[in-house]
Coordinates of N, CA and C in Angstrom, one line a residue:
X1 N 132.1 137.6 83.4 CA 132.5 136.5 84.2 C 133.7 135.7 83.6
X2 N 133.9 135.9 82.3 CA 135.1 135.3 81.7 C 134.8 133.8 81.3
X3 N 135.9 133.1 81.2 CA 135.8 131.7 80.7 C 136.0 130.8 81.9
X4 N 135.2 129.7 81.9 CA 135.4 128.7 83.0 C 135.8 127.4 82.4
X5 N 137.0 127.0 82.6 CA 137.5 125.7 82.0 C 136.7 124.5 82.7
X6 N 136.3 123.6 81.8 CA 135.6 122.4 82.4 C 136.7 121.4 82.7
X7 N 136.6 120.8 83.9 CA 137.6 119.8 84.3 C 137.7 118.6 83.3
X8 N 138.9 118.2 83.1 CA 139.2 117.2 82.0 C 138.4 115.9 82.2
X9 N 138.1 115.5 83.5 CA 137.4 114.3 83.8 C 135.9 114.3 83.5
X10 N 135.3 115.5 83.2 CA 133.9 115.7 83.0 C 133.5 115.1 81.7
X11 N 132.5 114.2 81.7 CA 132.0 113.5 80.6 C 130.5 113.9 80.3
X12 N 129.8 114.5 81.3 CA 128.4 114.8 81.2 C 128.1 116.1 81.8
X13 N 127.2 116.9 81.2 CA 126.8 118.1 81.8 C 125.3 118.0 82.2
X14 N 125.0 118.3 83.4 CA 123.7 118.1 84.0 C 123.1 119.5 84.2
X15 N 121.9 119.8 83.6 CA 121.4 121.1 83.6 C 120.1 121.2 84.4
X16 N 120.0 122.2 85.3 CA 118.8 122.7 85.8 C 118.0 123.4 84.7
X17 N 116.7 123.6 85.0 CA 115.9 124.4 84.0 C 115.7 125.8 84.4
X18 N 114.9 126.0 85.4 CA 114.4 127.3 85.9 C 115.6 128.1 86.3
X19 N 115.9 129.3 85.7 CA 117.0 130.1 86.0 C 118.3 129.7 85.4
X20 N 118.3 128.6 84.7 CA 119.5 128.1 84.1 C 119.4 128.0 82.5
X21 N 118.5 127.2 82.0 CA 118.2 127.1 80.6 C 117.1 128.1 80.2
X22 N 116.3 128.4 81.2 CA 115.0 129.0 81.0 C 114.8 130.2 82.0
X23 N 114.3 131.3 81.6 CA 114.0 132.4 82.5 C 113.1 132.0 83.7
X24 N 113.4 132.4 84.9 CA 112.5 132.1 86.0 C 111.1 132.8 85.7
X25 N 111.2 133.9 85.0 CA 109.9 134.6 84.7 C 109.0 133.8 83.9
X26 N 109.5 132.9 83.0 CA 108.6 132.0 82.2 C 107.8 131.1 83.1
X27 N 108.5 130.5 84.1 CA 107.8 129.6 85.0 C 106.8 130.4 85.9
X28 N 107.3 131.5 86.4 CA 106.5 132.2 87.4 C 105.4 133.0 86.8
X29 N 105.6 133.6 85.6 CA 104.7 134.5 84.9 C 103.9 133.9 83.8
X30 N 104.3 132.7 83.3 CA 103.6 132.1 82.2 C 103.0 130.7 82.6
X31 N 103.9 129.8 83.0 CA 103.4 128.4 83.3 C 102.4 128.4 84.5
X32 N 102.8 128.9 85.6 CA 102.0 128.7 86.8 C 100.7 129.6 86.7
X33 N 100.7 130.8 86.2 CA 99.5 131.5 86.0 C 98.5 130.8 85.1
X34 N 99.1 130.1 84.0 CA 98.2 129.4 83.1 C 97.4 128.4 83.8
X35 N 98.0 127.7 84.8 CA 97.3 126.7 85.6 C 96.2 127.4 86.4
X36 N 96.5 128.4 87.1 CA 95.5 129.1 87.9 C 94.3 129.6 87.1
X37 N 94.7 130.2 85.9 CA 93.6 130.8 85.1 C 92.8 129.8 84.4
X38 N 93.3 128.6 84.1 CA 92.5 127.7 83.2 C 92.1 126.4 83.9
X39 N 92.4 126.2 85.2 CA 92.1 124.9 85.7 C 90.7 124.5 85.7
X40 N 89.8 125.5 86.0 CA 88.3 125.2 86.0 C 87.9 124.8 84.6
X41 N 88.3 125.6 83.6 CA 87.9 125.4 82.2 C 88.4 124.0 81.8
X42 N 89.7 123.7 82.2 CA 90.2 122.4 81.8 C 89.4 121.2 82.4
X43 N 89.1 121.3 83.7 CA 88.4 120.3 84.4 C 87.0 120.1 83.8
X44 N 86.3 121.2 83.5 CA 85.0 121.0 82.8 C 85.1 120.3 81.5
X45 N 86.1 120.7 80.7 CA 86.3 120.1 79.4 C 86.7 118.6 79.4
X46 N 87.4 118.2 80.4 CA 88.0 116.8 80.4 C 87.5 115.9 81.5
X47 N 86.5 116.4 82.3 CA 86.0 115.7 83.5 C 85.7 114.2 83.3
X48 N 85.1 113.9 82.2 CA 84.6 112.5 81.9 C 85.8 111.6 81.5
X49 N 86.9 112.2 81.2 CA 88.0 111.4 80.7 C 88.7 110.7 81.8
X50 N 89.2 109.5 81.5 CA 89.8 108.6 82.5 C 91.1 109.3 83.1
X51 N 91.9 109.9 82.3 CA 93.1 110.6 82.8 C 92.7 111.7 83.8
X52 N 91.7 112.5 83.5 CA 91.3 113.6 84.4 C 90.8 113.0 85.7
X53 N 90.0 111.9 85.6 CA 89.5 111.3 86.8 C 90.6 110.7 87.7
X54 N 91.6 110.2 87.1 CA 92.8 109.7 87.8 C 93.5 110.9 88.5
X55 N 93.6 112.0 87.8 CA 94.2 113.2 88.4 C 93.4 113.7 89.6
X56 N 92.1 113.8 89.4 CA 91.2 114.2 90.5 C 91.3 113.2 91.7
X57 N 91.4 111.9 91.4 CA 91.5 110.9 92.5 C 92.8 111.1 93.3
X58 N 93.9 111.4 92.6 CA 95.2 111.7 93.3 C 95.1 112.9 94.1
X59 N 94.5 114.0 93.6 CA 94.3 115.2 94.4 C 93.4 115.0 95.6
X60 N 92.4 114.2 95.4 CA 91.5 113.9 96.5 C 92.2 113.1 97.7
X61 N 93.0 112.2 97.2 CA 93.8 111.4 98.2 C 94.8 112.3 98.9
X62 N 95.5 113.2 98.2 CA 96.4 114.2 98.8 C 95.7 115.1 99.8
X63 N 94.4 115.5 99.4 CA 93.6 116.4 100.3 C 93.3 115.7 101.6
X64 N 93.1 114.4 101.5 CA 92.8 113.6 102.8 C 94.1 113.6 103.7
X65 N 95.3 113.4 103.0 CA 96.5 113.4 103.8 C 96.8 114.8 104.3
X66 N 96.3 115.8 103.7 CA 96.6 117.2 104.1 C 95.5 117.8 105.1
X67 N 94.6 116.9 105.5 CA 93.4 117.4 106.2 C 93.7 118.1 107.5
X68 N 94.9 117.8 108.1 CA 95.2 118.4 109.4 C 96.0 119.8 109.2
X69 N 96.3 120.1 107.9 CA 97.0 121.3 107.7 C 96.1 122.5 107.7
X70 N 96.7 123.6 108.1 CA 95.9 124.9 108.2 C 95.5 125.3 106.7
X71 N 94.2 125.5 106.6 CA 93.7 126.0 105.3 C 93.5 125.0 104.2
X72 N 93.7 123.7 104.6 CA 93.6 122.6 103.6 C 92.2 122.6 103.0
X73 N 92.1 122.2 101.8 CA 90.8 122.2 101.1 C 90.4 120.8 100.7
X74 N 89.3 120.3 101.3 CA 88.9 118.9 101.0 C 88.2 118.8 99.7
X75 N 88.3 117.6 99.0 CA 87.6 117.4 97.7 C 86.5 116.3 97.9
X76 N 85.3 116.7 98.0 CA 84.2 115.7 98.2 C 84.1 114.7 97.1
X77 N 83.5 113.5 97.4 CA 83.2 112.6 96.3 C 81.9 113.0 95.7
X78 N 81.8 112.6 94.4 CA 80.5 112.8 93.7 C 79.5 111.7 94.2
X79 N 78.3 112.1 94.6 CA 77.3 111.1 95.0 C 76.2 111.0 94.0
X80 N 76.1 111.9 93.0 CA 75.1 111.8 92.0 C 75.6 112.4 90.7
X81 N 74.6 112.8 89.9 CA 75.1 113.3 88.6 C 74.5 114.7 88.3
X82 N 74.0 115.4 89.3 CA 73.5 116.7 89.1 C 74.5 117.7 88.7
X83 N 74.2 118.6 87.8 CA 75.1 119.7 87.4 C 75.6 120.5 88.6
X84 N 74.7 120.8 89.5 CA 75.1 121.7 90.6 C 76.1 121.0 91.5
X85 N 75.9 119.7 91.7 CA 76.9 119.0 92.5 C 78.2 118.9 91.8
X86 N 78.2 118.6 90.5 CA 79.4 118.5 89.7 C 80.2 119.8 89.8
X87 N 79.5 121.0 89.7 CA 80.2 122.3 89.8 C 80.8 122.4 91.2
X88 N 80.1 121.9 92.2 CA 80.6 122.0 93.6 C 81.9 121.2 93.7
X89 N 82.0 120.0 93.2 CA 83.2 119.2 93.2 C 84.3 119.8 92.4
X90 N 84.0 120.3 91.2 CA 85.0 120.9 90.4 C 85.6 122.2 91.1
X91 N 84.7 123.0 91.7 CA 85.2 124.1 92.4 C 86.1 123.8 93.6
X92 N 85.8 122.6 94.3 CA 86.6 122.2 95.4 C 88.0 121.8 94.8
X93 N 88.1 121.1 93.7 CA 89.4 120.8 93.0 C 90.1 122.1 92.7
X94 N 89.4 123.0 92.1 CA 90.1 124.3 91.8 C 90.6 125.0 93.0
X95 N 89.8 125.0 94.1 CA 90.3 125.7 95.3 C 91.5 124.9 95.9
X96 N 91.5 123.6 95.8 CA 92.6 122.8 96.3 C 93.9 123.1 95.6
X97 N 93.7 123.1 94.2 CA 94.9 123.4 93.4 C 95.5 124.8 93.7
X98 N 94.6 125.8 93.8 CA 95.0 127.1 94.1 C 95.7 127.2 95.5
X99 N 95.2 126.5 96.5 CA 95.8 126.4 97.8 C 97.1 125.8 97.8
X100 N 97.3 124.7 97.1 CA 98.6 124.0 97.0 C 99.6 124.9 96.3
X101 N 99.2 125.6 95.2 CA 100.1 126.4 94.5 C 100.5 127.7 95.3
X102 N 99.6 128.2 96.1 CA 99.9 129.3 97.0 C 101.0 129.0 98.0
X103 N 101.1 127.7 98.3 CA 102.2 127.3 99.2 C 103.4 126.7 98.5
X104 N 103.4 126.8 97.1 CA 104.5 126.3 96.3 C 104.8 124.9 96.6
X105 N 103.7 124.1 96.7 CA 103.9 122.7 97.0 C 104.3 121.9 95.7
X106 N 105.0 120.8 95.9 CA 105.4 120.0 94.8 C 104.9 118.6 94.9
X107 N 103.6 118.4 95.3 CA 103.0 117.1 95.5 C 102.9 116.4 94.1
X108 N 103.0 115.1 94.1 CA 102.8 114.4 92.8 C 101.5 114.6 92.2
X109 N 100.4 114.7 93.1 CA 99.1 114.9 92.5 C 99.0 116.3 91.8
X110 N 99.5 117.3 92.4 CA 99.5 118.6 91.8 C 100.3 118.6 90.5
X111 N 101.5 118.1 90.6 CA 102.4 118.1 89.4 C 101.8 117.3 88.2
X112 N 101.1 116.2 88.5 CA 100.5 115.4 87.5 C 99.4 116.2 86.7
X113 N 98.5 116.9 87.5 CA 97.5 117.7 86.8 C 98.1 118.8 86.0
X114 N 99.1 119.5 86.6 CA 99.8 120.6 85.9 C 100.4 120.1 84.6
X115 N 101.1 118.9 84.7 CA 101.7 118.4 83.5 C 100.7 118.1 82.4
X116 N 99.6 117.6 82.7 CA 98.6 117.3 81.7 C 98.0 118.6 81.1
X117 N 97.8 119.6 82.0 CA 97.3 120.9 81.5 C 98.3 121.5 80.6
X118 N 99.6 121.5 81.0 CA 100.6 122.1 80.1 C 100.8 121.4 78.8
X119 N 100.6 120.1 78.8 CA 100.7 119.3 77.6 C 99.6 119.8 76.6
X120 N 98.4 120.0 77.1 CA 97.4 120.5 76.2 C 97.7 121.9 75.7
X121 N 98.3 122.7 76.6 CA 98.6 124.1 76.3 C 99.7 124.2 75.2
X122 N 100.7 123.4 75.4 CA 101.8 123.4 74.4 C 101.3 122.9 73.1
X123 N 100.6 121.8 73.1 CA 100.1 121.2 71.9 C 99.2 122.1 71.0
X124 N 98.5 122.9 71.7 CA 97.6 123.9 71.0 C 98.3 125.2 70.7
X125 N 99.5 125.4 71.1 CA 100.3 126.6 70.8 C 100.0 127.7 71.8
X126 N 99.2 127.5 72.8 CA 98.9 128.5 73.8 C 100.2 128.9 74.6
X127 N 101.1 127.9 74.7 CA 102.4 128.1 75.5 C 103.5 127.6 74.7
X128 N 104.6 128.4 74.7 CA 105.9 127.9 74.1 C 107.0 128.0 75.2
X129 N 107.8 127.0 75.3 CA 108.9 127.0 76.3 C 110.0 128.0 75.9
X130 N 110.3 128.9 76.9 CA 111.3 129.9 76.6 C 112.7 129.4 77.0
X131 N 113.6 129.6 76.1 CA 115.0 129.1 76.3 C 116.0 130.3 76.1
X132 N 116.9 130.5 76.9 CA 117.9 131.6 76.7 C 118.7 131.3 75.4
X133 N 119.0 132.4 74.7 CA 119.5 132.3 73.3 C 120.9 131.6 73.3
X134 N 121.6 131.6 74.4 CA 123.0 131.0 74.3 C 122.9 129.4 74.5
X135 N 121.7 128.9 74.9 CA 121.6 127.5 75.4 C 121.8 126.5 74.2
X136 N 121.1 126.7 73.1 CA 121.1 125.7 72.1 C 122.4 125.6 71.4
X137 N 123.0 126.8 70.9 CA 124.3 126.7 70.3 C 125.4 126.1 71.2
X138 N 125.4 126.4 72.5 CA 126.4 125.9 73.4 C 126.2 124.3 73.5
X139 N 125.0 123.9 73.7 CA 124.8 122.4 73.8 C 125.2 121.7 72.6
X140 N 124.9 122.3 71.4 CA 125.4 121.6 70.2 C 126.9 121.5 70.1
X141 N 127.6 122.5 70.6 CA 129.1 122.5 70.7 C 129.6 121.4 71.6
X142 N 128.9 121.3 72.8 CA 129.3 120.3 73.8 C 129.1 118.9 73.2
X143 N 128.0 118.7 72.5 CA 127.7 117.4 72.0 C 128.7 117.0 70.9
X144 N 129.1 118.0 70.1 CA 130.1 117.8 69.0 C 131.4 117.4 69.7
X145 N 131.7 117.9 70.9 CA 132.9 117.6 71.6 C 132.9 116.3 72.3
X146 N 131.7 115.6 72.2 CA 131.6 114.2 72.8 C 130.9 114.2 74.2
X147 N 130.4 115.4 74.6 CA 129.8 115.5 75.9 C 128.4 115.0 75.9
X148 N 128.0 114.3 77.0 CA 126.6 113.9 77.2 C 125.9 115.1 77.9
X149 N 124.6 115.3 77.6 CA 123.9 116.4 78.3 C 122.6 115.9 78.8
X150 N 122.3 116.1 80.1 CA 121.1 115.7 80.8 C 120.4 116.8 81.5
X151 N 119.1 116.6 81.7 CA 118.3 117.6 82.5 C 118.0 117.1 83.9
X152 N 118.0 117.9 84.9 CA 117.6 117.5 86.2 C 116.8 118.7 86.8
X153 N 115.5 118.5 86.9 CA 114.6 119.6 87.4 C 113.6 119.0 88.3
X154 N 113.0 119.9 89.2 CA 112.0 119.5 90.1 C 110.7 119.3 89.3
X155 N 110.5 119.9 88.1 CA 109.4 119.6 87.3 C 109.4 118.2 86.7
X156 N 108.3 117.6 86.5 CA 108.3 116.2 86.1 C 109.0 116.1 84.7
X157 N 109.4 114.8 84.4 CA 110.1 114.6 83.2 C 109.2 114.9 82.0
X158 N 107.9 114.6 82.2 CA 106.9 115.0 81.1 C 106.9 116.5 80.9
X159 N 106.9 117.3 82.0 CA 106.8 118.7 81.8 C 108.1 119.2 81.2
X160 N 109.3 118.6 81.5 CA 110.5 119.0 80.9 C 110.5 118.8 79.4
X161 N 110.0 117.6 79.0 CA 109.9 117.3 77.6 C 109.0 118.2 76.8
X162 N 107.9 118.6 77.4 CA 107.0 119.5 76.8 C 107.7 120.9 76.6
X163 N 108.4 121.4 77.6 CA 109.1 122.7 77.5 C 110.1 122.7 76.3
X164 N 110.9 121.6 76.3 CA 111.9 121.5 75.2 C 111.4 121.1 73.9
X165 N 110.3 120.3 73.9 CA 109.7 119.8 72.7 C 108.9 120.9 71.9
X166 N 108.3 121.8 72.7 CA 107.6 122.9 72.1 C 108.2 124.3 72.6
X167 N 109.4 124.5 72.2 CA 110.2 125.6 72.7 C 110.2 126.8 71.7
X168 N 110.7 127.9 72.1 CA 110.9 129.1 71.2 C 111.9 128.7 70.1
X169 N 112.7 127.7 70.4 CA 113.8 127.2 69.5 C 113.3 126.0 68.7
X170 N 112.0 125.7 68.8 CA 111.5 124.5 68.1 C 111.6 123.3 69.0
X171 N 111.6 122.1 68.4 CA 111.7 120.8 69.2 C 113.2 120.6 69.3
X172 N 113.7 120.7 70.6 CA 115.2 120.5 70.8 C 115.5 119.3 71.7
X173 N 114.5 118.4 71.8 CA 114.7 117.2 72.7 C 115.9 116.4 72.2
X174 N 116.2 116.4 71.0 CA 117.3 115.6 70.5 C 118.7 116.0 71.1
X175 N 118.7 117.2 71.7 CA 119.9 117.6 72.3 C 120.2 117.0 73.7
X176 N 119.3 116.3 74.2 CA 119.4 115.7 75.6 C 119.5 114.2 75.6
X177 N 120.4 113.7 76.4 CA 120.6 112.2 76.5 C 119.7 111.6 77.5
X178 N 119.1 112.4 78.3 CA 118.2 111.9 79.4 C 117.6 113.0 80.3
X179 N 116.6 112.6 81.0 CA 115.9 113.6 81.9 C 115.7 113.0 83.3
X180 N 115.9 113.8 84.3 CA 115.7 113.3 85.7 C 114.8 114.4 86.4
X181 N 113.9 113.9 87.2 CA 113.1 114.7 88.1 C 113.3 114.3 89.5
X182 N 112.4 114.7 90.4 CA 112.6 114.4 91.9 C 112.3 113.0 92.2
X183 N 111.8 112.2 91.2 CA 111.7 110.7 91.5 C 113.0 110.1 91.8
X184 N 114.1 110.7 91.3 CA 115.5 110.2 91.6 C 115.9 110.7 93.0
X185 N 115.2 111.7 93.5 CA 115.6 112.3 94.8 C 115.5 113.8 94.7
X186 N 115.4 114.5 95.9 CA 115.4 115.9 96.0 C 116.7 116.5 95.5
X187 N 116.6 117.7 94.9 CA 117.8 118.4 94.3 C 118.7 118.9 95.4
X188 N 118.2 119.0 96.6 CA 119.1 119.5 97.7 C 119.7 118.4 98.6
X189 N 119.6 117.2 98.1 CA 120.2 116.0 98.8 C 121.3 115.4 97.9
X190 N 122.5 115.2 98.5 CA 123.6 114.8 97.8 C 123.4 113.4 97.2
X191 N 122.6 112.5 97.8 CA 122.4 111.2 97.4 C 121.8 111.2 96.0
X192 N 121.0 112.2 95.7 CA 120.3 112.3 94.3 C 121.4 112.3 93.2
X193 N 122.5 113.0 93.5 CA 123.5 113.1 92.4 C 124.3 111.8 92.3
X194 N 124.4 111.1 93.4 CA 125.0 109.7 93.3 C 124.1 108.8 92.4
X195 N 122.8 108.9 92.6 CA 121.9 108.1 91.9 C 121.9 108.4 90.4
X196 N 122.0 109.7 90.1 CA 122.1 110.1 88.7 C 123.3 109.6 88.1
X197 N 124.5 109.7 88.7 CA 125.7 109.2 88.2 C 125.6 107.7 87.9
X198 N 125.0 107.0 88.9 CA 124.9 105.5 88.7 C 124.0 105.2 87.5
X199 N 122.9 106.0 87.3 CA 122.0 105.8 86.2 C 122.7 106.1 84.9
X200 N 123.5 107.2 84.9 CA 124.2 107.5 83.6 C 125.3 106.5 83.3
X201 N 125.9 105.9 84.4 CA 126.9 105.0 84.3 C 128.3 105.6 84.3
X202 N 128.4 106.6 85.2 CA 129.7 107.2 85.4 C 129.9 107.6 86.9
X203 N 131.1 108.1 87.2 CA 131.4 108.6 88.6 C 130.8 110.0 88.7
X204 N 130.5 110.4 90.0 CA 130.0 111.7 90.2 C 130.9 112.8 89.7
X205 N 132.2 112.6 89.8 CA 133.2 113.6 89.4 C 133.3 113.7 87.9
X206 N 132.6 112.8 87.1 CA 132.5 112.9 85.7 C 131.4 113.8 85.2
X207 N 130.7 114.4 86.2 CA 129.5 115.3 85.9 C 129.8 116.7 86.3
X208 N 129.4 117.7 85.4 CA 129.3 119.1 85.8 C 127.9 119.5 85.9
X209 N 127.4 120.0 87.0 CA 126.0 120.4 87.2 C 125.9 121.9 87.2
X210 N 125.0 122.4 86.3 CA 124.8 123.9 86.2 C 123.4 124.2 86.9
X211 N 123.4 125.0 87.9 CA 122.2 125.4 88.6 C 122.3 126.9 89.0
X212 N 121.2 127.5 89.3 CA 121.2 128.8 89.9 C 121.0 128.8 91.4
X213 N 120.8 127.7 92.0 CA 120.5 127.5 93.4 C 121.7 127.0 94.2
X214 N 122.2 127.9 95.1 CA 123.4 127.4 95.9 C 123.2 126.2 96.7
X215 N 122.0 126.0 97.3 CA 121.7 124.8 98.1 C 121.8 123.5 97.2
X216 N 121.4 123.6 95.9 CA 121.5 122.5 95.0 C 123.0 122.3 94.7
X217 N 123.7 123.4 94.4 CA 125.1 123.3 94.1 C 125.9 122.6 95.3
X218 N 125.5 123.0 96.5 CA 126.2 122.5 97.7 C 125.9 120.9 97.8
X219 N 124.7 120.5 97.5 CA 124.4 119.1 97.6 C 125.2 118.3 96.6
X220 N 125.2 118.9 95.4 CA 126.0 118.2 94.3 C 127.5 118.1 94.6
X221 N 128.0 119.2 95.2 CA 129.4 119.2 95.6 C 129.7 118.1 96.7
X222 N 128.8 118.0 97.6 CA 128.9 117.0 98.6 C 129.1 115.6 98.1
X223 N 128.5 115.4 96.9 CA 128.6 114.1 96.2 C 129.8 114.0 95.3
X224 N 130.6 115.0 95.3 CA 131.9 115.1 94.5 C 131.5 115.3 93.0
X225 N 130.4 116.0 92.8 CA 130.1 116.5 91.4 C 130.6 117.9 91.2
X226 N 131.1 118.2 90.0 CA 131.6 119.5 89.7 C 130.4 120.4 89.5
X227 N 130.5 121.7 89.9 CA 129.4 122.6 89.9 C 129.8 124.0 89.4
X228 N 128.9 124.6 88.7 CA 129.0 126.0 88.4 C 127.6 126.6 88.6
X229 N 127.6 127.8 89.2 CA 126.3 128.5 89.5 C 126.1 129.5 88.4
X230 N 124.8 129.5 87.9 CA 124.5 130.3 86.7 C 123.8 131.6 87.1
X231 N 124.3 132.7 86.7 CA 123.7 134.0 87.0 C 122.9 134.5 85.7
X232 N 121.6 134.6 85.9 CA 120.7 135.0 84.8 C 119.8 136.1 85.3
X233 N 119.3 136.9 84.3 CA 118.4 138.0 84.7 C 117.2 137.4 85.4
X234 N 116.8 138.0 86.6 CA 115.7 137.5 87.3 C 116.0 136.5 88.4
X235 N 117.2 136.0 88.4 CA 117.6 135.0 89.4 C 117.8 135.6 90.8
X236 N 117.6 134.9 91.8 CA 117.9 135.4 93.2 C 119.3 135.8 93.3
X237 N 119.6 136.8 94.0 CA 121.0 137.3 94.2 C 121.8 136.3 95.1
X238 N 123.1 136.3 94.9 CA 124.0 135.5 95.7 C 124.6 136.4 96.8
X239 N 125.0 135.7 97.9 CA 125.7 136.4 99.0 C 127.2 136.6 98.5
X240 N 127.9 137.5 99.1 CA 129.3 137.7 98.8 C 130.1 136.4 99.0
X241 N 129.8 135.7 100.0 CA 130.5 134.4 100.2 C 130.2 133.4 99.1
X242 N 128.9 133.4 98.6 CA 128.6 132.4 97.6 C 129.3 132.9 96.3
X243 N 129.4 134.2 96.0 CA 130.0 134.7 94.8 C 131.5 134.3 94.8
X244 N 132.1 134.4 96.0 CA 133.6 134.1 96.0 C 133.9 132.6 96.1
X245 N 132.9 131.8 96.5 CA 133.1 130.4 96.7 C 132.9 129.6 95.4
X246 N 131.7 129.9 94.7 CA 131.3 129.1 93.6 C 132.0 129.6 92.3
X247 N 132.2 128.7 91.3 CA 132.4 129.1 89.9 C 131.2 129.6 89.4
X248 N 131.2 130.8 88.7 CA 130.0 131.5 88.2 C 130.1 131.6 86.7
X249 N 128.9 131.5 86.0 CA 128.9 131.8 84.6 C 127.5 132.6 84.4
X250 N 127.5 133.4 83.4 CA 126.3 134.1 83.1 C 125.8 133.7 81.7
X251 N 126.5 132.8 81.0 CA 126.1 132.3 79.7 C 126.8 130.9 79.5
X252 N 126.1 130.0 78.9 CA 126.7 128.7 78.6 C 128.0 128.8 77.7
X253 N 128.1 129.9 77.0 CA 129.2 130.1 76.1 C 130.5 130.3 76.9
X254 N 130.4 130.6 78.2 CA 131.6 130.8 79.0 C 132.3 129.5 79.4
X255 N 131.6 128.4 79.2 CA 132.2 127.1 79.5 C 133.2 126.7 78.4
X256 N 134.4 126.4 78.8 CA 135.5 126.1 77.9 C 135.8 124.6 78.1
X257 N 135.6 123.8 77.0 CA 135.8 122.4 77.0 C 137.2 122.1 76.5
X258 N 138.1 121.5 77.3 CA 139.5 121.2 76.8 C 139.5 120.4 75.6
X259 N 138.5 119.5 75.4 CA 138.4 118.6 74.3 C 138.0 119.3 73.0
X260 N 137.6 120.6 73.2 CA 137.2 121.3 71.9 C 138.3 122.1 71.3
X261 N 139.5 122.0 71.9 CA 140.6 122.8 71.3 C 141.2 122.1 70.1

C-alpha cells in the first residue's frame, strides 16, 4: 500500500481497536466466547457481591425494556433463598446474556457485565489482549514526534484499558493520551467526532482517525476529520469504490509524519 503522508495540521491520531490495533479474531474467537462459556460460573462465584448484583439489576431492567422483542428472555426477581430458585434466576441471566450476544447487542447492561468478567479474566491471566506487531513501535514513533494518541471503540473504556493493560506486549496504557467509547456518541455519527475534538481541545481536522469500517470513516469525514481505512487479516472486504475513495494502510508503519523528517 506504500506510504501515506499524514497532513501537516494533524496533531492527534484516533485509533479504533477491533480490526485496527487488534485482530477481529481476538474479539470474535477469544473475548466473546469467554463470556458465553464462563458467564454461569462467574455469576455463581460472585452472586453475593454488590457489583454482581448491580450488573444483574441492570440486565433485569434491560430485559423489562426488551419484553416486547421477539425471543426476549425475562429475568425474574428472587423471592426466597432456596438453591433451586437461585439456579433458576442465574440460568435466566445466562439465557438473557446469550440472547443479547446472539443479536450482537451493545446495551450498557451487557457491556458492563462483560467488562467485569473480562477484568477478572485478564487479571488471572486467562486472557491477554492481542495487538498487531506494528502497533507499539509505530505509536512510540508518533509520540516521539509530538503526536497525541487516543482510542475510540464501541467497547467500554474499562474494556479498552484491560485489553491494553494486559496485552501480549505487556502494559502499554502509557502510550495513550485518552480513551473514548460510545458514551461520547455512536461511531457512525459525525457529531461524535466533533465531541471528541472538543474534548481533546482541537479542531476536527487536527485529528487522523484509523478504522477498518467505512461507515465510521464516512462519519468522521463528514465532521472534517482526516481518515485512513486499515486493511488487516480477517477484516471485512472493501468494495472497489471504497478502495479507490479512501486512503488505505495495511500497517501503522505506512503512516509518514512530516514532523518526523
